[in-house]
Amino acid sequence: MTLAAAILFATCVVGGCASKRALDKADPGSQITSYASNGDVKAEVIEAPERARYKATKGVTFISPEPWEKNAVPKYPPGLLIKRLDPVEVVVRVIVNTVGSVDSATIASTSSEEQAFAEETLAAVKRWAFSPLQRIEGSSIQPLPFSQEYRFIFRQVNGRAVVSSGSSQ
């Protein structure tokens, strides 16, 4: 092996090692935030159709609501790990009041007959909080209620629970 080839090989090996992250550590920028059995996740927002949104008019702007970073996330139901189920998708619809608290959460759809996935999802999102949606017109600021859907995907990788945001595509 030439010196140049040895240096290239060593660079690739070191670079490959440096780019790997521990599978149990959360990575806030990733779709899958944990391979640990607690299934930490950030949800995927499902955009509402245009007809279901507040309308912007001349002189009116909106400040979008933001979910709190400390919002609970659904966990893969531990009792179902042994079943090694196919991936399960759960879509939940939340209705948020003018102060940013969830008034209600309902399951919009689920791909599983296992009720535990829906129960885990509802248990988490019912405790969520947001900065309020605000409508601004001139010097008037009006907090508004809103509804939003979120998609969760529960799956197993190598027998461990993984909960990830799903893709609508």
PDB file of C-alpha atoms in Angstrom:
ATOM      1  CA  MET A   1       0.000   0.000   0.000  1.00  0.00           C
ATOM      2  CA  THR A   2       1.393   3.383  -0.949  1.00  0.00           C
ATOM      3  CA  LEU A   3       1.738   6.183   1.575  1.00  0.00           C
ATOM      4  CA  ALA A   4      -1.035   8.194  -0.155  1.00  0.00           C
ATOM      5  CA  ALA A   5      -3.402   5.197  -0.073  1.00  0.00           C
ATOM      6  CA  ALA A   6      -2.619   4.577   3.611  1.00  0.00           C
ATOM      7  CA  ILE A   7      -3.345   8.223   4.478  1.00  0.00           C
ATOM      8  CA  LEU A   8      -6.622   8.140   2.511  1.00  0.00           C
ATOM      9  CA  PHE A   9      -7.655   4.896   4.240  1.00  0.00           C
ATOM     10  CA  ALA A  10      -6.804   6.267   7.714  1.00  0.00           C
ATOM     11  CA  THR A  11      -8.710   9.509   6.987  1.00  0.00           C
ATOM     12  CA  CYS A  12     -11.817   7.569   5.942  1.00  0.00           C
ATOM     13  CA  VAL A  13     -11.694   5.324   9.008  1.00  0.00           C
ATOM     14  CA  VAL A  14     -11.187   8.229  11.437  1.00  0.00           C
ATOM     15  CA  GLY A  15     -13.812  10.372   9.679  1.00  0.00           C
ATOM     16  CA  GLY A  16     -16.313   7.505   9.723  1.00  0.00           C
ATOM     17  CA  CYS A  17     -15.785   6.945  13.432  1.00  0.00           C
ATOM     18  CA  ALA A  18     -16.084  10.628  14.212  1.00  0.00           C
ATOM     19  CA  SER A  19     -19.420  10.935  12.424  1.00  0.00           C
ATOM     20  CA  LYS A  20     -21.129   8.112  14.309  1.00  0.00           C
ATOM     21  CA  ARG A  21     -23.328   8.996  17.250  1.00  0.00           C
ATOM     22  CA  ALA A  22     -24.361   6.815  20.135  1.00  0.00           C
ATOM     23  CA  LEU A  23     -27.681   5.162  19.350  1.00  0.00           C
ATOM     24  CA  ASP A  24     -29.092   5.879  22.798  1.00  0.00           C
ATOM     25  CA  LYS A  25     -28.450   9.644  22.673  1.00  0.00           C
ATOM     26  CA  ALA A  26     -31.126  12.085  21.538  1.00  0.00           C
ATOM     27  CA  ASP A  27     -30.333  14.206  18.494  1.00  0.00           C
ATOM     28  CA  PRO A  28     -32.787  17.121  18.447  1.00  0.00           C
ATOM     29  CA  GLY A  29     -32.357  17.695  14.720  1.00  0.00           C
ATOM     30  CA  SER A  30     -33.118  14.169  13.593  1.00  0.00           C
ATOM     31  CA  GLN A  31     -36.376  12.530  12.612  1.00  0.00           C
ATOM     32  CA  ILE A  32     -35.645   9.647  14.985  1.00  0.00           C
ATOM     33  CA  THR A  33     -34.464  11.042  18.264  1.00  0.00           C
ATOM     34  CA  SER A  34     -33.783   7.857  20.188  1.00  0.00           C
ATOM     35  CA  TYR A  35     -33.321   4.125  19.808  1.00  0.00           C
ATOM     36  CA  ALA A  36     -33.859   3.664  23.529  1.00  0.00           C
ATOM     37  CA  SER A  37     -37.065   1.920  24.542  1.00  0.00           C
ATOM     38  CA  ASN A  38     -38.596   5.186  25.746  1.00  0.00           C
ATOM     39  CA  GLY A  39     -39.075   6.306  22.110  1.00  0.00           C
ATOM     40  CA  ASP A  40     -38.454  10.043  22.442  1.00  0.00           C
ATOM     41  CA  VAL A  41     -39.849  11.956  19.455  1.00  0.00           C
ATOM     42  CA  LYS A  42     -40.677  15.257  17.890  1.00  0.00           C
ATOM     43  CA  ALA A  43     -43.976  15.175  16.073  1.00  0.00           C
ATOM     44  CA  GLU A  44     -44.593  15.909  12.436  1.00  0.00           C
ATOM     45  CA  VAL A  45     -47.147  18.625  11.824  1.00  0.00           C
ATOM     46  CA  ILE A  46     -49.727  17.817   9.178  1.00  0.00           C
ATOM     47  CA  GLU A  47     -50.564  21.057   7.403  1.00  0.00           C
ATOM     48  CA  ALA A  48     -54.245  21.948   7.396  1.00  0.00           C
ATOM     49  CA  PRO A  49     -55.902  22.645   4.062  1.00  0.00           C
ATOM     50  CA  GLU A  50     -56.138  26.315   3.118  1.00  0.00           C
ATOM     51  CA  ARG A  51     -59.902  26.401   3.762  1.00  0.00           C
ATOM     52  CA  ALA A  52     -59.318  25.394   7.404  1.00  0.00           C
ATOM     53  CA  ARG A  53     -56.812  28.153   8.205  1.00  0.00           C
ATOM     54  CA  TYR A  54     -57.267  31.672   9.512  1.00  0.00           C
ATOM     55  CA  LYS A  55     -57.270  34.102   6.599  1.00  0.00           C
ATOM     56  CA  ALA A  56     -54.697  36.875   6.405  1.00  0.00           C
ATOM     57  CA  THR A  57     -56.140  40.144   5.169  1.00  0.00           C
ATOM     58  CA  LYS A  58     -54.628  43.538   4.500  1.00  0.00           C
ATOM     59  CA  GLY A  59     -53.113  44.903   7.708  1.00  0.00           C
ATOM     60  CA  VAL A  60     -53.502  41.609   9.585  1.00  0.00           C
ATOM     61  CA  THR A  61     -50.610  39.293  10.484  1.00  0.00           C
ATOM     62  CA  PHE A  62     -50.320  36.204  12.619  1.00  0.00           C
ATOM     63  CA  ILE A  63     -47.691  34.943  15.036  1.00  0.00           C
ATOM     64  CA  SER A  64     -47.577  31.168  14.730  1.00  0.00           C
ATOM     65  CA  PRO A  65     -47.926  29.034  17.835  1.00  0.00           C
ATOM     66  CA  GLU A  66     -44.854  27.113  18.968  1.00  0.00           C
ATOM     67  CA  PRO A  67     -44.971  23.908  21.000  1.00  0.00           C
ATOM     68  CA  TRP A  68     -43.067  23.963  24.265  1.00  0.00           C
ATOM     69  CA  GLU A  69     -39.780  22.067  24.147  1.00  0.00           C
ATOM     70  CA  LYS A  70     -40.680  20.167  27.321  1.00  0.00           C
ATOM     71  CA  ASN A  71     -43.886  18.687  25.889  1.00  0.00           C
ATOM     72  CA  ALA A  72     -44.283  14.997  26.680  1.00  0.00           C
ATOM     73  CA  VAL A  73     -43.864  12.573  23.801  1.00  0.00           C
ATOM     74  CA  PRO A  74     -45.568   9.241  23.248  1.00  0.00           C
ATOM     75  CA  LYS A  75     -43.731   6.097  24.232  1.00  0.00           C
ATOM     76  CA  TYR A  76     -43.802   2.761  22.478  1.00  0.00           C
ATOM     77  CA  PRO A  77     -46.099   0.592  24.633  1.00  0.00           C
ATOM     78  CA  PRO A  78     -43.617  -1.699  26.456  1.00  0.00           C
ATOM     79  CA  GLY A  79     -46.017  -4.653  26.562  1.00  0.00           C
ATOM     80  CA  LEU A  80     -46.198  -4.705  22.762  1.00  0.00           C
ATOM     81  CA  LEU A  81     -42.453  -4.960  22.113  1.00  0.00           C
ATOM     82  CA  ILE A  82     -42.567  -8.743  22.350  1.00  0.00           C
ATOM     83  CA  LYS A  83     -45.099  -8.880  19.489  1.00  0.00           C
ATOM     84  CA  ARG A  84     -42.601  -7.364  16.994  1.00  0.00           C
ATOM     85  CA  LEU A  85     -45.366  -5.530  15.168  1.00  0.00           C
ATOM     86  CA  ASP A  86     -45.040  -3.800  11.814  1.00  0.00           C
ATOM     87  CA  PRO A  87     -44.692   0.003  12.031  1.00  0.00           C
ATOM     88  CA  VAL A  88     -47.779   1.737  13.395  1.00  0.00           C
ATOM     89  CA  GLU A  89     -48.896   5.227  12.382  1.00  0.00           C
ATOM     90  CA  VAL A  90     -51.049   7.328  14.711  1.00  0.00           C
ATOM     91  CA  VAL A  91     -52.437  10.725  13.727  1.00  0.00           C
ATOM     92  CA  VAL A  92     -53.782  12.853  16.551  1.00  0.00           C
ATOM     93  CA  ARG A  93     -55.784  16.087  16.292  1.00  0.00           C
ATOM     94  CA  VAL A  94     -55.347  18.650  19.054  1.00  0.00           C
ATOM     95  CA  ILE A  95     -57.502  21.673  19.758  1.00  0.00           C
ATOM     96  CA  VAL A  96     -55.578  24.402  21.558  1.00  0.00           C
ATOM     97  CA  ASN A  97     -57.206  27.308  23.414  1.00  0.00           C
ATOM     98  CA  THR A  98     -56.242  30.987  23.464  1.00  0.00           C
ATOM     99  CA  VAL A  99     -53.705  30.550  26.283  1.00  0.00           C
ATOM    100  CA  GLY A 100     -51.911  27.669  24.550  1.00  0.00           C
ATOM    101  CA  SER A 101     -53.308  24.717  26.510  1.00  0.00           C
ATOM    102  CA  VAL A 102     -54.749  21.639  24.816  1.00  0.00           C
ATOM    103  CA  ASP A 103     -58.526  21.633  25.243  1.00  0.00           C
ATOM    104  CA  SER A 104     -58.968  18.286  23.525  1.00  0.00           C
ATOM    105  CA  ALA A 105     -57.032  15.605  21.699  1.00  0.00           C
ATOM    106  CA  THR A 106     -58.582  12.914  19.538  1.00  0.00           C
ATOM    107  CA  ILE A 107     -57.232  10.170  17.335  1.00  0.00           C
ATOM    108  CA  ALA A 108     -57.796  11.105  13.694  1.00  0.00           C
ATOM    109  CA  SER A 109     -56.489   7.772  12.376  1.00  0.00           C
ATOM    110  CA  THR A 110     -54.394   4.790  13.355  1.00  0.00           C
ATOM    111  CA  SER A 111     -52.996   1.878  11.392  1.00  0.00           C
ATOM    112  CA  SER A 112     -53.237  -0.556  14.301  1.00  0.00           C
ATOM    113  CA  GLU A 113     -55.995  -2.284  16.199  1.00  0.00           C
ATOM    114  CA  GLU A 114     -53.745  -2.214  19.280  1.00  0.00           C
ATOM    115  CA  GLN A 115     -55.406   0.451  21.419  1.00  0.00           C
ATOM    116  CA  ALA A 116     -52.213   1.012  23.448  1.00  0.00           C
ATOM    117  CA  PHE A 117     -50.645   3.100  20.649  1.00  0.00           C
ATOM    118  CA  ALA A 118     -53.597   5.509  20.639  1.00  0.00           C
ATOM    119  CA  GLU A 119     -53.661   5.601  24.451  1.00  0.00           C
ATOM    120  CA  GLU A 120     -49.928   6.424  24.683  1.00  0.00           C
ATOM    121  CA  THR A 121     -50.303   9.151  22.056  1.00  0.00           C
ATOM    122  CA  LEU A 122     -53.313  10.767  23.749  1.00  0.00           C
ATOM    123  CA  ALA A 123     -51.700  10.570  27.189  1.00  0.00           C
ATOM    124  CA  ALA A 124     -48.732  12.555  25.888  1.00  0.00           C
ATOM    125  CA  VAL A 125     -50.409  15.213  23.756  1.00  0.00           C
ATOM    126  CA  LYS A 126     -53.191  16.044  26.228  1.00  0.00           C
ATOM    127  CA  ARG A 127     -50.486  17.582  28.446  1.00  0.00           C
ATOM    128  CA  TRP A 128     -48.901  19.643  25.649  1.00  0.00           C
ATOM    129  CA  ALA A 129     -48.700  23.431  25.753  1.00  0.00           C
ATOM    130  CA  PHE A 130     -47.953  26.033  23.101  1.00  0.00           C
ATOM    131  CA  SER A 131     -47.180  29.700  22.827  1.00  0.00           C
ATOM    132  CA  PRO A 132     -50.570  31.034  21.705  1.00  0.00           C
ATOM    133  CA  LEU A 133     -51.503  31.744  18.115  1.00  0.00           C
ATOM    134  CA  GLN A 134     -51.823  35.527  17.869  1.00  0.00           C
ATOM    135  CA  ARG A 135     -53.613  37.753  15.371  1.00  0.00           C
ATOM    136  CA  ILE A 136     -52.113  41.238  15.055  1.00  0.00           C
ATOM    137  CA  GLU A 137     -54.027  44.134  13.523  1.00  0.00           C
ATOM    138  CA  GLY A 138     -52.479  47.543  14.112  1.00  0.00           C
ATOM    139  CA  SER A 139     -51.760  47.726  17.836  1.00  0.00           C
ATOM    140  CA  SER A 140     -54.358  45.065  18.680  1.00  0.00           C
ATOM    141  CA  ILE A 141     -53.111  41.565  19.562  1.00  0.00           C
ATOM    142  CA  GLN A 142     -55.730  38.848  19.816  1.00  0.00           C
ATOM    143  CA  PRO A 143     -54.882  35.282  20.931  1.00  0.00           C
ATOM    144  CA  LEU A 144     -56.791  32.683  18.924  1.00  0.00           C
ATOM    145  CA  PRO A 145     -57.657  29.022  19.390  1.00  0.00           C
ATOM    146  CA  PHE A 146     -56.422  26.593  16.748  1.00  0.00           C
ATOM    147  CA  SER A 147     -56.391  22.931  15.818  1.00  0.00           C
ATOM    148  CA  GLN A 148     -53.515  20.905  14.445  1.00  0.00           C
ATOM    149  CA  GLU A 149     -52.805  17.301  13.472  1.00  0.00           C
ATOM    150  CA  TYR A 150     -49.595  15.458  14.301  1.00  0.00           C
ATOM    151  CA  ARG A 151     -48.341  12.128  12.939  1.00  0.00           C
ATOM    152  CA  PHE A 152     -46.328   9.612  14.959  1.00  0.00           C
ATOM    153  CA  ILE A 153     -44.766   6.407  13.711  1.00  0.00           C
ATOM    154  CA  PHE A 154     -44.039   3.642  16.202  1.00  0.00           C
ATOM    155  CA  ARG A 155     -41.632   0.932  15.057  1.00  0.00           C
ATOM    156  CA  GLN A 156     -38.982  -1.440  16.280  1.00  0.00           C
ATOM    157  CA  VAL A 157     -35.361  -1.601  15.199  1.00  0.00           C
ATOM    158  CA  ASN A 158     -33.449  -4.655  16.369  1.00  0.00           C
ATOM    159  CA  GLY A 159     -36.149  -5.339  18.948  1.00  0.00           C
ATOM    160  CA  ARG A 160     -35.992  -1.856  20.464  1.00  0.00           C
ATOM    161  CA  ALA A 161     -38.741   0.741  20.363  1.00  0.00           C
ATOM    162  CA  VAL A 162     -38.396   3.710  18.044  1.00  0.00           C
ATOM    163  CA  VAL A 163     -40.982   6.465  17.748  1.00  0.00           C
ATOM    164  CA  SER A 164     -40.410   8.868  14.894  1.00  0.00           C
ATOM    165  CA  SER A 165     -42.182  11.600  13.072  1.00  0.00           C
ATOM    166  CA  GLY A 166     -43.691  10.254   9.913  1.00  0.00           C
ATOM    167  CA  SER A 167     -43.662  11.518   6.397  1.00  0.00           C
ATOM    168  CA  SER A 168     -46.837  12.606   4.688  1.00  0.00           C
ATOM    169  CA  GLN A 169     -45.268  11.828   1.307  1.00  0.00           C
TER     170      GLN A 169
END
